[in-house]
Coordinates of C-alpha atoms in Angstrom, one line a residue:
X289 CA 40.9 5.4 80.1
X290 CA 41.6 6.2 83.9
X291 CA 38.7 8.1 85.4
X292 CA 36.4 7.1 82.1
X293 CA 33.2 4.6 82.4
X294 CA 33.0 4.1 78.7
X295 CA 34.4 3.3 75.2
X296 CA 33.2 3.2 71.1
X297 CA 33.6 1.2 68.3
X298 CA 32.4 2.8 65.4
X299 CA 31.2 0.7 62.5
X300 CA 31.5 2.7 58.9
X301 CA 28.9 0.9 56.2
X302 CA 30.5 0.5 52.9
X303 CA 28.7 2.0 49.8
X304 CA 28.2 -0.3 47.1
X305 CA 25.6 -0.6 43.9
X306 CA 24.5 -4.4 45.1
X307 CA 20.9 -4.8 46.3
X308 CA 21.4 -6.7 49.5
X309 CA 19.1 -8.2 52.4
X310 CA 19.8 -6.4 55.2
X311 CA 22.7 -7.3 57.4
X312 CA 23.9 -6.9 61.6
X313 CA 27.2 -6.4 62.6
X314 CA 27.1 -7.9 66.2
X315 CA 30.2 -7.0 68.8
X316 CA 30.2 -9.1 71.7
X317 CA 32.3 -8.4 75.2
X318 CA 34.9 -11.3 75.8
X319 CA 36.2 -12.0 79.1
X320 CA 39.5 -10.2 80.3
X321 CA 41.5 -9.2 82.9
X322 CA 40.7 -6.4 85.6
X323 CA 36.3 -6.9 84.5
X324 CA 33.4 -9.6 84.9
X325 CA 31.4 -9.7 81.5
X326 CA 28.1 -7.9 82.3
X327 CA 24.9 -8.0 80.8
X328 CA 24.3 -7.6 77.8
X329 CA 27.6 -8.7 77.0
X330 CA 26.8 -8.1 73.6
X331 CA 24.5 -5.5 71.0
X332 CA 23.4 -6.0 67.7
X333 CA 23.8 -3.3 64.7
X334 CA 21.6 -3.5 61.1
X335 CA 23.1 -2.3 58.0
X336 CA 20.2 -1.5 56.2
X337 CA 19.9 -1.5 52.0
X338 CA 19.3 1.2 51.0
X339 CA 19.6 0.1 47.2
X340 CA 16.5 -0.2 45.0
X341 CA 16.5 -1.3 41.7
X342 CA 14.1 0.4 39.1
X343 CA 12.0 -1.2 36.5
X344 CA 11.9 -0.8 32.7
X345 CA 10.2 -2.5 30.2
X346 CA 10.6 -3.1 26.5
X347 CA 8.6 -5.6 23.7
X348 CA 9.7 -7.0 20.8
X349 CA 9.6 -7.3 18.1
X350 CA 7.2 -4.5 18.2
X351 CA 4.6 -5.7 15.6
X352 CA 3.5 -9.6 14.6
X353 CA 0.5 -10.6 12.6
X354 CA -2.6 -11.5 14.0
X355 CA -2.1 -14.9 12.0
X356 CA 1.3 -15.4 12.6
X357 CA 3.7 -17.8 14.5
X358 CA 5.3 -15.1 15.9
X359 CA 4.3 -13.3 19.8
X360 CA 5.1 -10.1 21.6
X361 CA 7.5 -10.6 24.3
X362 CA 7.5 -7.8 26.8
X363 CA 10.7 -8.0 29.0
X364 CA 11.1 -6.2 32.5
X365 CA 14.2 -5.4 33.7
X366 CA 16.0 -4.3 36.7
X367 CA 19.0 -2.1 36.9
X368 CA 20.1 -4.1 39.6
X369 CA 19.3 -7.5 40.9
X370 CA 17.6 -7.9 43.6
X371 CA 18.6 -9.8 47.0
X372 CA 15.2 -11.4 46.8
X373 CA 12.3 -12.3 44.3
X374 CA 10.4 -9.2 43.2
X375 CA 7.2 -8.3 41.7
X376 CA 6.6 -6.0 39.7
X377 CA 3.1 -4.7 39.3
X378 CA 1.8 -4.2 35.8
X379 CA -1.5 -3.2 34.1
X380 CA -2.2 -3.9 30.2
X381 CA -4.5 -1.7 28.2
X382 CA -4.5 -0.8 24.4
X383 CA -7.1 -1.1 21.9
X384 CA -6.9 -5.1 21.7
X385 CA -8.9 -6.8 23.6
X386 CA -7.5 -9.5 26.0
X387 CA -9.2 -13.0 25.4
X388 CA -10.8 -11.8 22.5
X389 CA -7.8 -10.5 20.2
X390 CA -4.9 -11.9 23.0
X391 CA -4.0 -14.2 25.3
X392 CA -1.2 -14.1 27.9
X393 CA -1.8 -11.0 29.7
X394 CA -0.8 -10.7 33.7
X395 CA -1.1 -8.5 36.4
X396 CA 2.4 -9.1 37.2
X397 CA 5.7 -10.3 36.5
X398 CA 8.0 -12.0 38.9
X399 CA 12.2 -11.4 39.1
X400 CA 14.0 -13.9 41.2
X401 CA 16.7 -13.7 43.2
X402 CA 19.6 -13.1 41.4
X403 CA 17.9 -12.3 38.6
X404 CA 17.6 -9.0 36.3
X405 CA 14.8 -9.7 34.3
X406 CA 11.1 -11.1 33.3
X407 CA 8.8 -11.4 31.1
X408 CA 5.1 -11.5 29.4
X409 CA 4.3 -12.9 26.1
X410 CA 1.0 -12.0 24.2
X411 CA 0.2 -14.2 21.6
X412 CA -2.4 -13.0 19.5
X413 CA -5.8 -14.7 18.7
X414 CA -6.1 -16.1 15.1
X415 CA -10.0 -15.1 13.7
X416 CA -11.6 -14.7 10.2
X417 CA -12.2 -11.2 10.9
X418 CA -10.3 -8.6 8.3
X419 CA -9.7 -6.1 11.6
X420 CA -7.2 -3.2 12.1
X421 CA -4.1 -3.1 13.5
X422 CA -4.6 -3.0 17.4
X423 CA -2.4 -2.6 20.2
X424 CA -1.3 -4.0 23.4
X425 CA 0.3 -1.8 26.2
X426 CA 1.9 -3.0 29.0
X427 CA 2.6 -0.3 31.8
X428 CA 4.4 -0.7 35.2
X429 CA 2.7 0.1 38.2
X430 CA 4.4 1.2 41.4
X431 CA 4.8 -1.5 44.0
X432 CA 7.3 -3.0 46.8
X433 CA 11.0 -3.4 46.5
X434 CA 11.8 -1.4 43.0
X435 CA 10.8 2.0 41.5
X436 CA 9.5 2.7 38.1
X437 CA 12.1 3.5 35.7
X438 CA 12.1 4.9 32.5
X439 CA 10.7 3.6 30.0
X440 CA 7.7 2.6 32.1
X441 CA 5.6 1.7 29.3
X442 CA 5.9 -0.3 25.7
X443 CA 3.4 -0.5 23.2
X444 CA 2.9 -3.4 21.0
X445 CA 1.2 -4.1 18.0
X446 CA -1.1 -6.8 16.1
X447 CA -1.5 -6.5 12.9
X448 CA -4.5 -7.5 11.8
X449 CA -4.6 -7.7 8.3
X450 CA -5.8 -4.0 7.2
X451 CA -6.0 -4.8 3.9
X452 CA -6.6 -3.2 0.4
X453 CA -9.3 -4.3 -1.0
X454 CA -9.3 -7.2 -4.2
X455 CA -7.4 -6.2 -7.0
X456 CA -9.6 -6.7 -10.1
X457 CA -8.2 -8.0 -13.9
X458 CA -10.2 -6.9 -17.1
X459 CA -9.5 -7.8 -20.0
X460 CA -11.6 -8.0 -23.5
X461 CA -12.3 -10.3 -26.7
X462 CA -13.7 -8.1 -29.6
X463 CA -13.5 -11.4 -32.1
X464 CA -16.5 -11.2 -32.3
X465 CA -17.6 -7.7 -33.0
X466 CA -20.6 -6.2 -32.8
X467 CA -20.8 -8.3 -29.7
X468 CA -17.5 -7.9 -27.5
X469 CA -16.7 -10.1 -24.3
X470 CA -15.2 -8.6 -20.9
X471 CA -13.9 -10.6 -18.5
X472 CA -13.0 -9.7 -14.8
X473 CA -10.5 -11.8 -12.3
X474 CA -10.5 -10.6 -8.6
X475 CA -8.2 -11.9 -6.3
X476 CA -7.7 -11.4 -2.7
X477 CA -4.2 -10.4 -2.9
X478 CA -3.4 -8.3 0.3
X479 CA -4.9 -10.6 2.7
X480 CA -5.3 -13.7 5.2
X481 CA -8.9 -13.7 5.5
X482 CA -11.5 -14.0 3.2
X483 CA -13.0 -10.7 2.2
X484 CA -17.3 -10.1 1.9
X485 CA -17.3 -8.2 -1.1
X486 CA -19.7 -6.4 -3.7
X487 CA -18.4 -5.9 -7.3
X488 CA -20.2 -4.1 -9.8
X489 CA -19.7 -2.8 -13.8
X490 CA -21.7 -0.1 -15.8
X491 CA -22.6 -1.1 -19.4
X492 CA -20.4 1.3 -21.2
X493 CA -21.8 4.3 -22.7
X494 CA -22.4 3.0 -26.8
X495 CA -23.2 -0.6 -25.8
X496 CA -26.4 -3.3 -24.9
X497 CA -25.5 -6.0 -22.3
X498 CA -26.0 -9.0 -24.4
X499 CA -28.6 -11.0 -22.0
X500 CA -27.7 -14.3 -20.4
X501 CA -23.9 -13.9 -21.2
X502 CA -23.2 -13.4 -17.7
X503 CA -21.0 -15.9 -15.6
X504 CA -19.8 -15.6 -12.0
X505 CA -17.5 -18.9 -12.1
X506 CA -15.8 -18.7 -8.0
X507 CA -12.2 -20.7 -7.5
X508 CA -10.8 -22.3 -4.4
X509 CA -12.4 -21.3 -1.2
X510 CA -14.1 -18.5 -2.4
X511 CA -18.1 -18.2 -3.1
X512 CA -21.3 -16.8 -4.1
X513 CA -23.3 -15.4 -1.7
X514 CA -27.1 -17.0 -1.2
X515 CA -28.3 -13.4 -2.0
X516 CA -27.3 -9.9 -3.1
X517 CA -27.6 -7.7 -0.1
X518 CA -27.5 -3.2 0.0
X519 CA -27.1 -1.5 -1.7
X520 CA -26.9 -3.9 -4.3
X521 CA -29.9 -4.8 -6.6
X522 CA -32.3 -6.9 -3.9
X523 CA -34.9 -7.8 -5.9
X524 CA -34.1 -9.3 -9.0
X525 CA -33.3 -13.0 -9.9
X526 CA -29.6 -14.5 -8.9
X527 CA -29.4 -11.3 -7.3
X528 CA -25.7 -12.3 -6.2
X529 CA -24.8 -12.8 -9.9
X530 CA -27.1 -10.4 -12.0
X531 CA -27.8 -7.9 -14.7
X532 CA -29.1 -5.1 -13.0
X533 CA -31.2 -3.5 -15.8
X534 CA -32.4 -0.8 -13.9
X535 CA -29.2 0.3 -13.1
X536 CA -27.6 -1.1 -16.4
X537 CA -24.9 -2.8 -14.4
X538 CA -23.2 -6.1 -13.7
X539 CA -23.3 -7.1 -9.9
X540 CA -22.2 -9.9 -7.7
X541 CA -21.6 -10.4 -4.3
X542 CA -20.0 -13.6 -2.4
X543 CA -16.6 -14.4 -0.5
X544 CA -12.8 -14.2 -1.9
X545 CA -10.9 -16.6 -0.3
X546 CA -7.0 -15.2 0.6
X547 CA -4.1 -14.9 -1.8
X548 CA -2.0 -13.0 0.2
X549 CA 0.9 -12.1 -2.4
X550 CA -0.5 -13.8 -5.8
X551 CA -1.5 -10.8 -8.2
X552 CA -2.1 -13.0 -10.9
X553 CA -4.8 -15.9 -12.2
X554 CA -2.1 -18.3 -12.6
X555 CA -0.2 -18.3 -9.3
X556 CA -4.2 -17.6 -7.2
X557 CA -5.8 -20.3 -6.4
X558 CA -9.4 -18.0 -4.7
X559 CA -10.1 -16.3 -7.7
X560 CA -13.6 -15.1 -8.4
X561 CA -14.2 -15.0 -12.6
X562 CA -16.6 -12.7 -13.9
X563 CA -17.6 -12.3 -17.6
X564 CA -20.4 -10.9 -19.8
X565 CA -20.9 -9.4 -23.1
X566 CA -22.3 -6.6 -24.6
X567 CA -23.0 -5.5 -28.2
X568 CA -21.5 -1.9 -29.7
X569 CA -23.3 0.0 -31.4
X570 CA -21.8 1.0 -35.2
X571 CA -21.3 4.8 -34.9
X572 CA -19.1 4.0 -31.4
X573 CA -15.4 3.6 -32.0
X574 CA -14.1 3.9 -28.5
X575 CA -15.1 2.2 -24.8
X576 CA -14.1 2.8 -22.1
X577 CA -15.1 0.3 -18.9
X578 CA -13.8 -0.5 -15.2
X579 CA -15.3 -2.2 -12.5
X580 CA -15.6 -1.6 -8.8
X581 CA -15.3 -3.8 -5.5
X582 CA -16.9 -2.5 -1.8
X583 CA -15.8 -4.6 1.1
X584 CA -17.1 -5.8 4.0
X585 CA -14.0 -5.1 5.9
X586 CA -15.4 -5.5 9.5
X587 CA -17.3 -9.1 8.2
X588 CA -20.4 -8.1 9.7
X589 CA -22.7 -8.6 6.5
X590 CA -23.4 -5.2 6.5
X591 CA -22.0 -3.3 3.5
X592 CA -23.7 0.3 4.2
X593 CA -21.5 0.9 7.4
X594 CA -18.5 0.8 5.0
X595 CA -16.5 3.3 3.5
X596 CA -17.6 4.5 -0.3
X597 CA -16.7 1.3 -3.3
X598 CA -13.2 1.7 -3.4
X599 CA -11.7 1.6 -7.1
X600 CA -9.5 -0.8 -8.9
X601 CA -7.2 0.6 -10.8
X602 CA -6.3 -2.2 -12.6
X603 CA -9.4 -3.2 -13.3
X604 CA -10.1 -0.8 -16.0
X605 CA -9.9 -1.3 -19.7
X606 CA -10.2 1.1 -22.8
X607 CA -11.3 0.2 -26.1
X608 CA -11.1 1.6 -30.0
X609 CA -12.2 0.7 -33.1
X610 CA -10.4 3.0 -34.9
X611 CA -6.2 2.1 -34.3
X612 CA -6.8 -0.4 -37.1
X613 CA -7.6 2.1 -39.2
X614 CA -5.3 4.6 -38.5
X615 CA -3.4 6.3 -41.9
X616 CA -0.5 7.6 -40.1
X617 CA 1.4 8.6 -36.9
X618 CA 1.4 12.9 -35.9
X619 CA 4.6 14.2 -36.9
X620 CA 6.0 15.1 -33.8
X621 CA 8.7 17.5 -34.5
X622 CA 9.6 20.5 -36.8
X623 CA 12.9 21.7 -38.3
X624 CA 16.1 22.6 -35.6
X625 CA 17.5 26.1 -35.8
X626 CA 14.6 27.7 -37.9
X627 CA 11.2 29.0 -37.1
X628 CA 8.3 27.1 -38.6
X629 CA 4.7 29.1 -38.9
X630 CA 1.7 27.0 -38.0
X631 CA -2.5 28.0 -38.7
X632 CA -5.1 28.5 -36.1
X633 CA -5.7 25.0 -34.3
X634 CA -8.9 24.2 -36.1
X635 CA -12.1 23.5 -33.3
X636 CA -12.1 20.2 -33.9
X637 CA -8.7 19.3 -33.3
X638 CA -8.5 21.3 -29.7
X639 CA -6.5 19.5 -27.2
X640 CA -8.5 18.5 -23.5
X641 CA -7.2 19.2 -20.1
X642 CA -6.7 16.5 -18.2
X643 CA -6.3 16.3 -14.1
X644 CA -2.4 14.3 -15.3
X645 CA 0.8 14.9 -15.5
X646 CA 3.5 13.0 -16.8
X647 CA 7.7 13.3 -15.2
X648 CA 10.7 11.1 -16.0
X649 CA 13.4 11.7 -13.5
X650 CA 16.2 10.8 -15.9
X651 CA 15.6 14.0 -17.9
X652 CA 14.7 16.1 -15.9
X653 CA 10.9 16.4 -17.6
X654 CA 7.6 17.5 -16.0
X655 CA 4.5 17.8 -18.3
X656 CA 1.3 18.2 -17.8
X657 CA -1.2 15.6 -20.5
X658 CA -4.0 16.9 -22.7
X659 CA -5.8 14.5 -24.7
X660 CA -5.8 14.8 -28.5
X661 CA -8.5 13.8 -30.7
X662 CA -8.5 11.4 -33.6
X663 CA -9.6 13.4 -36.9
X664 CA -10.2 11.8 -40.1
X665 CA -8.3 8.5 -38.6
X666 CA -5.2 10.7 -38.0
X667 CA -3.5 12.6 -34.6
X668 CA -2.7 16.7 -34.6
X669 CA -0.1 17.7 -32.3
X670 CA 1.2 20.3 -34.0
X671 CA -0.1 23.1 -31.3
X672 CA 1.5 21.0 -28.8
X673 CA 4.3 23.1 -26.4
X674 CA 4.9 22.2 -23.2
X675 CA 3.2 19.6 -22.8
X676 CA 2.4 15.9 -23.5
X677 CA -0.4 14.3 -25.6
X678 CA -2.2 11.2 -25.0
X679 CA -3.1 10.2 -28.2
X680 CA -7.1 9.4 -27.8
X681 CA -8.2 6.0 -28.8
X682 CA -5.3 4.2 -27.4
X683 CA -5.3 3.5 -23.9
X684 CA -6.6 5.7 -20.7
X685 CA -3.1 6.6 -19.0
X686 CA -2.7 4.0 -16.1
X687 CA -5.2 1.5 -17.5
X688 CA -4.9 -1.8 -19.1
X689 CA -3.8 -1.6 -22.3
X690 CA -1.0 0.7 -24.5
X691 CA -1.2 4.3 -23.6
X692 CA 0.6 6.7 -26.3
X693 CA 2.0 9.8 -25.1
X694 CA 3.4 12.1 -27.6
X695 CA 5.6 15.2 -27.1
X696 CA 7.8 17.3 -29.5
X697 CA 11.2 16.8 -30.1
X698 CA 12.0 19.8 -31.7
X699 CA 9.4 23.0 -31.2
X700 CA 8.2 25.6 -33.8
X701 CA 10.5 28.1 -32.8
X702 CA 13.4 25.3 -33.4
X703 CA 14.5 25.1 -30.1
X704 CA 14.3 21.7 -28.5
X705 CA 11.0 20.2 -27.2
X706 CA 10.6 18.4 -24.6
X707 CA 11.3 15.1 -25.8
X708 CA 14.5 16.1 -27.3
X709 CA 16.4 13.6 -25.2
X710 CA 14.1 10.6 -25.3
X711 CA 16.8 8.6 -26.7
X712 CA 18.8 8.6 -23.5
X713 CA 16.0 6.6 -22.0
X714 CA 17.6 3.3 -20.7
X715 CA 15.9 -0.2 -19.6
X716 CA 14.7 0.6 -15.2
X717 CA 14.3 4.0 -15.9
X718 CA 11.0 5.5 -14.5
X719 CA 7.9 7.0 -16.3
X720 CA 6.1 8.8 -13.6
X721 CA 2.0 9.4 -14.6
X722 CA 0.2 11.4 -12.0
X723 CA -3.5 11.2 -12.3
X724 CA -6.4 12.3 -10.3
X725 CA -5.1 11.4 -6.8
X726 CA -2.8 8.4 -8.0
X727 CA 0.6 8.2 -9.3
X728 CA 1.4 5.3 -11.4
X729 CA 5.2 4.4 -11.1
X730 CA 6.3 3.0 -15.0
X731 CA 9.8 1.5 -15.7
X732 CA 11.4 1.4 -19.0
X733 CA 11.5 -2.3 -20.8
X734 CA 12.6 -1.3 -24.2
X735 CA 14.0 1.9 -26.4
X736 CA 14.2 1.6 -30.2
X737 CA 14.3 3.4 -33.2
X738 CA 11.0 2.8 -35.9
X739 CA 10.2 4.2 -38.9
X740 CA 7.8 6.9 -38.9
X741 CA 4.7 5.4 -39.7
X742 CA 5.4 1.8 -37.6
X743 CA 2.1 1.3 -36.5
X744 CA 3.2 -1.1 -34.1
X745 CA 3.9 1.2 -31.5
X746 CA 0.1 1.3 -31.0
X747 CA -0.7 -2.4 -29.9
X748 CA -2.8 -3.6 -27.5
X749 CA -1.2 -4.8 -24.0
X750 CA -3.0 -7.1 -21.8
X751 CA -1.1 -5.1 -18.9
X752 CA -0.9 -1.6 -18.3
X753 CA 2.1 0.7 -20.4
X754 CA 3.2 3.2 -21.4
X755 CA 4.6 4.4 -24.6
X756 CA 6.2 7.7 -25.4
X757 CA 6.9 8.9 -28.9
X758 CA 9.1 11.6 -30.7
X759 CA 10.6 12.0 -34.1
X760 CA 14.2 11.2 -34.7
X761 CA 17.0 12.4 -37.3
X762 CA 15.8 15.8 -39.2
X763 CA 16.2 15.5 -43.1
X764 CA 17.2 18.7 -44.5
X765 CA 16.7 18.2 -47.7
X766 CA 12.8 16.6 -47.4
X767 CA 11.9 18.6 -44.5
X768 CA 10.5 15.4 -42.5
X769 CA 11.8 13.3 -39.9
X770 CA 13.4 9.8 -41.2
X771 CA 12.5 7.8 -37.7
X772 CA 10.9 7.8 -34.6
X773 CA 11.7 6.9 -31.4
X774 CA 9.2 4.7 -29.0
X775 CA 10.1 4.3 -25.3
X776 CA 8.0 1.7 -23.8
X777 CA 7.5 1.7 -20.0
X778 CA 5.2 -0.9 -17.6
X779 CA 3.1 -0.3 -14.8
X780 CA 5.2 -1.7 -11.4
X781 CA 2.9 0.1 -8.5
X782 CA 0.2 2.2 -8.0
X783 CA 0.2 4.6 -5.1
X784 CA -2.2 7.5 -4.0
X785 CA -0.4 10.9 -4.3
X786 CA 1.0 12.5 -1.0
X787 CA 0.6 15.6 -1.6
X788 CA -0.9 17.6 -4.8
X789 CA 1.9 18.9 -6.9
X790 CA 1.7 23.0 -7.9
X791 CA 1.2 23.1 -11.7
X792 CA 4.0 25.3 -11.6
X793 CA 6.3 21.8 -11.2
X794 CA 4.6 20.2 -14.3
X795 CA 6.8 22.3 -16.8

């Protein structure tokens, strides 16, 4: 203006969400009319970004197998891409250990131009060491050109075959009675390593080992180790495959190649076969015998720094003389609508406690288990209420073999008994046996109507079942029950119980 000596141009930035280099806006004065072009004839502005992208990180898939193909792939990412490569600083802890357990770690990760992402993949370190699950955690570090987002961390795992110990198979011959033959199949079913382990089996109470019966016959890749080690029997022969008379036990102690997934001898190929036999003495009609396995989980030949011998609970069997000779099945029910007087339960036919209980979610039954005796080759339940009897002399409840639980399905006082609607029972229903610590999940394979003294309802099972009893169709006119019904159930899983049930829920 007239009179003035200067003039602006003001330059407004535009705000935008791109991250950009920074950038000059440069006005230069062209010649005119009325002025010369001074110097500097021209000034240089900078626009300067003030965008900065943060950082987040993610892996997945979250877990892979120590063994397997797959890796875990931690990505980076940018909420906005950058005008220019990036790194972003990172440190990687956990409780794997890199180059030992992992390979691939990096102290950073570089995002190019353009680009919103990058990543770092672990891939885990194949050994023949059973090890726990371990973990790998990449965090972001602060550095130039981003911030650290949210979130800033992921945590990856490899899973390194935590396994449950062998599962163990018994079974028995009694062909050839007095002597009897028991023969035990362990297979590595729930790993990818082969698994140190120790198995041993008491004598049963009533019975001799029978001397040099005993095999160890090993399958596949597994083996026999050189030498028993503790706390196993050191110092007698064979001491990986022995008689231990002092501690009137089988042991052996070798290798079990993998089977991940096989649970039976057909379909394993790294089975370890054990069998001996042992003689019964004449007054003993019942046996009971299961074997135990401790594992050197941490393969470091030392079995003392291991947790106690864990249990097999398949590899259990019970025994008895006496179902042959059985005269008759308990009657297991008393007339509807009328009130039936029964005697004082006579000493020796008292029910035991048990630490089991039995429910079947389709009726709506919880009952506690007492064991009744065999008298005079003959079951008692008369006394039984509330409850359900395991018939003694046929199977421990959850081992191999035919367990026979009894329960009434009409009580003395003529109302119904707990059984009353064991008829309704259809094939995939569940049995449910909780005992001491375990619950043993049953499902229903067959529901028929016998006569009342069928005695087969009591065979033998190679497996482990179940089968539940009650009487059926009240005759007035005899008084007695003209059928029975027999539920049978098999064993699908064993699991340990979550939390202890109250007794109150049993009934």
């Amino acid at each position: 203006l007239s009179g003035q000596t200067t003039g602006t141009v003001t330059i407004n930035p535009t705000t935008d969400a791109t991250v950009e280099a920074d950038e000059t806006v440069i006005i230069t004065i062209d010649a005119g009319t009325g002025y010369t072009v001074g110097t500097p004839s021209s000034a240089t502005g900078t626009i300067t970004n003030d965008e900065t992208p943060a950082a987040t990180i993610a892996v997945s898939p979250t877990s892979v197998l120590e063994d397997g193909a797959t890796n875990l792939v931690y990505t980076v990412t940018l909420d906005k891409a950058p005008a220019s490569d990036i790194t972003i600083n990172l440190t990687t802890t956990g409780t794997a250990t890199t180059l030992t357990d992992y390979t691939g770690a990096a102290a950073s990760v570089t995002i190019l131009s353009g680009q919103t992402t990058g990543t770092v993949t672990i891939n885990p370190t194949t050994d023949a060491t059973v090890e726990a699950d371990e973990t790998v955690i990449i965090t972001i570090d602060a550095g130039t050109g981003y911030t650290v987002g949210t979130p800033s961390s992921a945590t990856g795992t490899i899973l390194g075959g935590v396994f449950d110990p062998p599962m163990g198979i018994k079974t028995y011959n009694d062909d050839g009675l007095p002597e009897m033959e028991f023969r035990m199949v362990w297979i590595n079913s729930s790993n990818t390593a082969s698994v140190n382990t120790q198995v041993i089996d008491n004598i049963p109470d009533g019975t001799t080992y029978v001397s040099g019966s005993l095999t160890c016959v090993t399958r596949g890749s597994s083996a026999t180790a050189s030498a028993a080690t503790s706390p196993l029997n050191t110092i007698i022969s064979n001491s990986s495959c022995a008689f231990d008379g002092s501690n009137n036990r089988i042991q052996w102690q070798g290798s079990i190649g993998p089977d991940s997934g096989n649970l039976t001898e057909q379909t394993a190929a790294n089975e370890v076969v054990i069998t001996f036999r042992v003689r019964v003495q004449d007054a003993v009609d019942q046996i009971f015998n299961s074997g135990s396995a401790r594992v050197d989980s941490d393969n470091d030949n030392d079995f003392l720094d291991e947790v106690p011998a864990s249990q097999s609970t398949s590899n259990q069997v019970s025994w008895t003389r006496s179902l042959s000779q059985v005269d008759e099945l308990p009657s297991t029910g008393f007339a509807p609508g009328s009130i039936s007087e029964l005697p004082n339960q006579p000493e020796n036919k008292l029910y035991s406690a048990t630490d089991m209980w039995i429910e079947i979610p389709r009726l709506g039954v919880k009952l506690p288990i007492v064991g009744v005796p065999m008298v005079d080759k003959a079951w008692d339940v008369s006394w039984l209420s509330q409850q359900a009897g395991w018939l003694n002399g046929t199977a421990f409840p959850g081992w191999v073999g035919n367990s026979v639980l009894t329960s009434h399905v009409t009580l003395p006082n003529g109302t119904p008994g707990p059984f009353t609607s064991l008829g309704k029972l259809k094939w995939g229903d569940k049995v449910i046996l909780h005992s001491y610590g375990s619950v043993y999940t049953f499902e229903v394979r067959e529901n028929r109507i016998v006569a009342p003294n069928d005695r087969s309802v009591l065979k033998h099972e190679e497996e482990s079942w179940i089968t539940l009893l009650t009487c059926k169709t009240y005759n007035e006119k005899t008084g007695v029950y003209s059928g029975r019904i027999s539920v049978r159930a098999v064993l699908l899983k064993v699991e340990l119980e979550k939390s202890p049930a109250s007794s109150n829920s049993r009934h």
